[in-house]
Tab-separated table of C-alpha atoms in Angstrom:
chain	number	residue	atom	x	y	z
W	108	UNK	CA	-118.483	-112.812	-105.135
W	109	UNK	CA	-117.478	-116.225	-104.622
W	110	UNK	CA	-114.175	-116.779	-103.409
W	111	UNK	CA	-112.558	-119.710	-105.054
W	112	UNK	CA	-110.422	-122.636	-104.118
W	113	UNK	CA	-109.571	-125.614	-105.231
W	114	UNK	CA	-110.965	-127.215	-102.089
W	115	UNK	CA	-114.478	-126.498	-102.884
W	116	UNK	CA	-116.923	-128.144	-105.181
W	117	UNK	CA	-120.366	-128.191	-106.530
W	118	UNK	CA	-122.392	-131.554	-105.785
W	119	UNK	CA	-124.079	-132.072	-108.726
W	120	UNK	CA	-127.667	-132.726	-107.327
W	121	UNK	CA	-127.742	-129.405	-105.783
W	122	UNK	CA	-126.830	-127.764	-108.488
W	123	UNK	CA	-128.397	-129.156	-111.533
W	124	UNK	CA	-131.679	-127.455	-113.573
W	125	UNK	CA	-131.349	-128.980	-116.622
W	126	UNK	CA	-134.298	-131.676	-117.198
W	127	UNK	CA	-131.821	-133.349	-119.845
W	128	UNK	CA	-129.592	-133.928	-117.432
W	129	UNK	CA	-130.000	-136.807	-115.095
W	130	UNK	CA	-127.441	-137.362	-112.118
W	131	UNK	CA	-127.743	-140.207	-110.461
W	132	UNK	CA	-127.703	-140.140	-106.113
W	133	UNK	CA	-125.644	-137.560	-104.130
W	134	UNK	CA	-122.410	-137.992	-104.896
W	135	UNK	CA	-120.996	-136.551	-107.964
W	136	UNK	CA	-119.107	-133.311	-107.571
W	137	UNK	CA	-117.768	-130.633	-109.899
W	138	UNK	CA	-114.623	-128.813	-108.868
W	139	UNK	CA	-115.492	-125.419	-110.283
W	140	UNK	CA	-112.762	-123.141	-108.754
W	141	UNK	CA	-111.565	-121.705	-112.108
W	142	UNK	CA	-114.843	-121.166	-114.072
W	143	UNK	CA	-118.513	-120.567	-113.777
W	144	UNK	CA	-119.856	-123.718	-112.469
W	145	UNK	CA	-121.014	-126.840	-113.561
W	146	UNK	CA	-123.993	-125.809	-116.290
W	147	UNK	CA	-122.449	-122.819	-116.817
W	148	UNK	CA	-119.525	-124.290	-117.876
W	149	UNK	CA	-118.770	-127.526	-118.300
W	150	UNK	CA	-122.000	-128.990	-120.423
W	151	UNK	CA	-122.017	-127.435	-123.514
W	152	UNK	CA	-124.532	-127.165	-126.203
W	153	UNK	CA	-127.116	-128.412	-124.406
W	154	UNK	CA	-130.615	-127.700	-125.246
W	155	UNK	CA	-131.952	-126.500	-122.024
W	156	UNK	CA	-129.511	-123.726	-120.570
W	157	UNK	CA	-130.734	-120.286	-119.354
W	158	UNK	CA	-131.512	-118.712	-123.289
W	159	UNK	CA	-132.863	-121.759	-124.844
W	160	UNK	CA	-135.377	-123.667	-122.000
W	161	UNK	CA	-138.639	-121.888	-123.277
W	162	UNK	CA	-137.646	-122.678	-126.812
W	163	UNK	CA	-139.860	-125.443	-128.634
W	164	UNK	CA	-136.644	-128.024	-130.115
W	165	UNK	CA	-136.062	-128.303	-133.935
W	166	UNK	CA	-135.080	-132.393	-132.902
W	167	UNK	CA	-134.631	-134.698	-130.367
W	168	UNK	CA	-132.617	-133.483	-127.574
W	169	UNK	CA	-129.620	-135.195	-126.529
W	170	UNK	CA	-129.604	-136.398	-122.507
W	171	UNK	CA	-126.556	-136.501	-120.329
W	172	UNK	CA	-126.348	-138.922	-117.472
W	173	UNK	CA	-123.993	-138.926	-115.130
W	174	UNK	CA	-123.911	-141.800	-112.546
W	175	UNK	CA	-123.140	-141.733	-108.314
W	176	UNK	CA	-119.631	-140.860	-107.197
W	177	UNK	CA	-118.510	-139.223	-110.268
W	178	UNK	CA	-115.827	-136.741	-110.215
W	179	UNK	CA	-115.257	-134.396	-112.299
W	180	UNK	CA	-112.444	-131.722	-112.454
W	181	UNK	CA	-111.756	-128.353	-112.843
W	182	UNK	CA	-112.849	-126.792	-116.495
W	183	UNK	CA	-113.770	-129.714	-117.892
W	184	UNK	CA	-116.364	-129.729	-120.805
W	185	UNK	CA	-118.719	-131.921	-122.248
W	186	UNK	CA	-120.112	-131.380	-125.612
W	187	UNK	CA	-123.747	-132.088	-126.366
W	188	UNK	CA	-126.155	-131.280	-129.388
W	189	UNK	CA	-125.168	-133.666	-131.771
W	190	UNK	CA	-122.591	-132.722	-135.051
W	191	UNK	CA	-123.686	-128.834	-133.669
W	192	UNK	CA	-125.095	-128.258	-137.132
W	193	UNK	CA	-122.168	-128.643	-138.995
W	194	UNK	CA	-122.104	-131.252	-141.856
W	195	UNK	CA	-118.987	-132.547	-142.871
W	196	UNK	CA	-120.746	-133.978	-145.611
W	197	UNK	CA	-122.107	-131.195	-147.150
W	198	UNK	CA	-119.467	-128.980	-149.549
W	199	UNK	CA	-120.250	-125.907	-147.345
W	200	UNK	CA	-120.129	-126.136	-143.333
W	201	UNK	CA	-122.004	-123.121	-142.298
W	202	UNK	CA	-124.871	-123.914	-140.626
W	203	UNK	CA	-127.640	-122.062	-143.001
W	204	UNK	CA	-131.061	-121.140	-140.648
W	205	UNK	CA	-132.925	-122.103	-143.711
W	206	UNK	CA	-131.297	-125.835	-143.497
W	207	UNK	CA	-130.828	-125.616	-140.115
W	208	UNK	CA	-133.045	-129.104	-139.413
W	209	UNK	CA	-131.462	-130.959	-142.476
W	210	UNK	CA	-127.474	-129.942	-140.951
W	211	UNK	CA	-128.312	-131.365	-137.213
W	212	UNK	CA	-127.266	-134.930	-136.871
W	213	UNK	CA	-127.682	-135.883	-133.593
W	214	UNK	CA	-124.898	-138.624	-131.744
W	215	UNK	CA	-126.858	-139.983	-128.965
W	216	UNK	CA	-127.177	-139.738	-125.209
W	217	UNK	CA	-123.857	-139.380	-123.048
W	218	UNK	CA	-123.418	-141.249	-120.125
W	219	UNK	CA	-120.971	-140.887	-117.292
W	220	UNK	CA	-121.023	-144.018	-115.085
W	221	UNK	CA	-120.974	-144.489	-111.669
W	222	UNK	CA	-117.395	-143.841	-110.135
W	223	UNK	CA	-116.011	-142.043	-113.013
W	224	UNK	CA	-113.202	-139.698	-113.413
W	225	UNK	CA	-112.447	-136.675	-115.598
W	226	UNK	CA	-109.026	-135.344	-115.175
W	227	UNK	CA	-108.897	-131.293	-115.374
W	228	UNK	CA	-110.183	-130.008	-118.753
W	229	UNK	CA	-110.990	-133.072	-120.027
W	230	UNK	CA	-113.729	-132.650	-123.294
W	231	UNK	CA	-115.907	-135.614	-123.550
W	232	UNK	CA	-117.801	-135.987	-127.137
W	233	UNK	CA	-121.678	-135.799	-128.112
W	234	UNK	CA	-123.001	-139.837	-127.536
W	235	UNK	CA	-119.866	-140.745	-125.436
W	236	UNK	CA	-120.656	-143.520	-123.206
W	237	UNK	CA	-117.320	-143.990	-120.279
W	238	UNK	CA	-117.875	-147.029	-117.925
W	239	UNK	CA	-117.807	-147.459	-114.061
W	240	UNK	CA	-114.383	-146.218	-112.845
W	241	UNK	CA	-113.071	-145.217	-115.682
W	242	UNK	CA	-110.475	-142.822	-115.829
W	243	UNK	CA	-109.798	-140.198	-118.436
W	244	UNK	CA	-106.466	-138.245	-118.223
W	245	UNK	CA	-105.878	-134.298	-117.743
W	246	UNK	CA	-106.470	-132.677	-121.375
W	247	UNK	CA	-107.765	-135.884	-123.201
W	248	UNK	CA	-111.121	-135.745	-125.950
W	249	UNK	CA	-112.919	-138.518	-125.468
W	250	UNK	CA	-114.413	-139.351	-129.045
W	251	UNK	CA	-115.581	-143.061	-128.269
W	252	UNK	CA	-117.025	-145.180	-125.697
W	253	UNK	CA	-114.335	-145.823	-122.892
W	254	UNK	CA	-114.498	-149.239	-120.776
W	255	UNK	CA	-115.063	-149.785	-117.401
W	256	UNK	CA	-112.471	-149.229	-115.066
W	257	UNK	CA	-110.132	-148.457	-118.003
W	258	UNK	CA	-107.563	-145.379	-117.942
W	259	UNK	CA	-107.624	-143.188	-121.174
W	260	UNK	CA	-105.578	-140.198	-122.358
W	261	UNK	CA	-104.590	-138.109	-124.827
W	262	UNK	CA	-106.227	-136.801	-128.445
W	263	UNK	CA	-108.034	-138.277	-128.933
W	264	UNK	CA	-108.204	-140.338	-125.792
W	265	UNK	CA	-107.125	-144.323	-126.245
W	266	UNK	CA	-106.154	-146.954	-123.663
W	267	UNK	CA	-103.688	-146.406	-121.384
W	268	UNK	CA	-103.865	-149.477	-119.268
W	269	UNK	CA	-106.972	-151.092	-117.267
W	270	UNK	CA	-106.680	-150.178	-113.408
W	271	UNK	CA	-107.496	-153.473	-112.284
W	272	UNK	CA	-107.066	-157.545	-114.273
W	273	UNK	CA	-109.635	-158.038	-116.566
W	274	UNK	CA	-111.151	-160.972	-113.538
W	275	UNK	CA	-110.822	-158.157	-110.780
W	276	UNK	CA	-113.094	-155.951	-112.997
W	277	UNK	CA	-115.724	-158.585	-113.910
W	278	UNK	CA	-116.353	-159.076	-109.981
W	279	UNK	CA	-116.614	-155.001	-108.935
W	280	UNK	CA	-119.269	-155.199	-111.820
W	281	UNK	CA	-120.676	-157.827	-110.954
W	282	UNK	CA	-121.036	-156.542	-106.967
W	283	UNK	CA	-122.877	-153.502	-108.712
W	284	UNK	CA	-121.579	-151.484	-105.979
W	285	UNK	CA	-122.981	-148.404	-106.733
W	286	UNK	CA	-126.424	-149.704	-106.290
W	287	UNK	CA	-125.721	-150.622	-102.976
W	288	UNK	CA	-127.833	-149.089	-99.896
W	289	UNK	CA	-126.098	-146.268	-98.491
W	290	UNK	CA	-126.217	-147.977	-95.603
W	291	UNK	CA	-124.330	-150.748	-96.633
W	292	UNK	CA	-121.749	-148.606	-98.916
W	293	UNK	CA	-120.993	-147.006	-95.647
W	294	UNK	CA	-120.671	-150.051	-94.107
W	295	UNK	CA	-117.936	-151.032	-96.377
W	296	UNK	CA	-116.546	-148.077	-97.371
W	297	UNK	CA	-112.820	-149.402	-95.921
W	298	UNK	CA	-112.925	-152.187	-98.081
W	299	UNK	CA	-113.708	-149.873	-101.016
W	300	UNK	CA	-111.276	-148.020	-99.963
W	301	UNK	CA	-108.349	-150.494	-100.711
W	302	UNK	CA	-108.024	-153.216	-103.638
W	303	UNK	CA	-108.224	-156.830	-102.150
W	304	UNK	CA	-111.259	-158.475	-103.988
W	305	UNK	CA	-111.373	-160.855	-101.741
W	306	UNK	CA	-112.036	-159.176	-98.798
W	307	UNK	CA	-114.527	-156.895	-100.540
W	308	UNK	CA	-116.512	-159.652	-101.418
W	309	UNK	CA	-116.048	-161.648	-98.284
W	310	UNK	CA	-117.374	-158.003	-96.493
W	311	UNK	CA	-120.102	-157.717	-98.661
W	312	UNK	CA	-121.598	-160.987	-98.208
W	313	UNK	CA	-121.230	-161.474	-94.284
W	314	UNK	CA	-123.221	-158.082	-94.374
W	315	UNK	CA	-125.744	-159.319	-97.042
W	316	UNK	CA	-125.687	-162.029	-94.151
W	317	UNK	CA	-126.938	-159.812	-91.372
W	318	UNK	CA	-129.736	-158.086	-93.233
């Protein structure tokens, strides 16, 4: 058996069977030192998973992507599968095989994006979208979209504050960092390391310069 830690971690391209769920480069980790592991675990409801691959879907199955650099902590979840077959508009909530296709509504795609982070036990929504370098605090549901670079918390999640000013977060967007070469995030890793905007910039074009 596994011995766990909270020093170790799954990287989520290694780890990952799902065909609805997309990760984006080699960089997004799970800390899974009090549960299962990521699949296992975290995603839930999620056509796809060990008992339901081989079935033929009732609907249109919900996708989760999850960008490069993501982090994600310990026992989070992430819902998926729509309303789950429960309609809040019908008089009766149980989800009745016989009406089992009328009671799904589903809520979308979720997306993660690049440089995210979800505190410890976190629960992100079906059709969530949370920006680059966002934030979301320790224990937080996240039932709508959360902006880039933004810090959210509680339940359900609002705005705590943005991590950068509003003309410090149009440039990192605009540098679309995390489409850079490996290569050249390496090569500038210190300045993305720090938070002058200046000198990121400055760094990124006199190597843009040298290519």
């Amino acid at each position: 058996m596994q011995n766990k830690h909270w020093s170790k971690f799954q990287l989520l391209h290694e780890v990952v069977t799902n065909p609805n769920i997309v990760v984006k480069g080699e960089y997004s980790y799970y800390s899974d030192c009090w549960d299962n592991g990521f699949e296992e675990s975290v995603v839930r409801y999620l056509h796809g998973d060990e008992v339901s691959r081989n079935w033929a879907p009732r609907w249109e199955i919900d996708k989760l992507y999850i960008g490069n650099y993501v982090c994600i902590g310990a026992e989070a979840v992430i819902l998926m599968g729509g309303n789950h077959t429960h309609r809040a508009d019908w008089f009766c909530l149980y989800p009745f095989m016989e009406y089992i296709e009328e009671a799904y509504i589903g809520k979308g795609d979720t997306h993660i994006g690049d440089g995210a982070w979800l505190g410890m036990r976190a629960m992100v929504m079906p059709g969530v979208s949370i920006g680059e370098g966002a934030i979301v605090a320790a224990n937080s549901v996240v039932t709508k979209d959360v902006a880039p670079y933004s810090v959210v918390g509680g339940t359900p999640a609002k705005l705590v504050k943005y991590r950068f000013e509003p003309p410090v977060i149009n440039e990192l967007l605009s540098l679309k960092v995390y489409d850079w070469s490996a290569e050249k995030f390496e090569a500038l890793k210190r300045y993305l390391c720090a938070s002058d905007i200046i000198k990121l910039k400055s760094a990124a074009l006199a190597y843009d310069a040298q290519q």
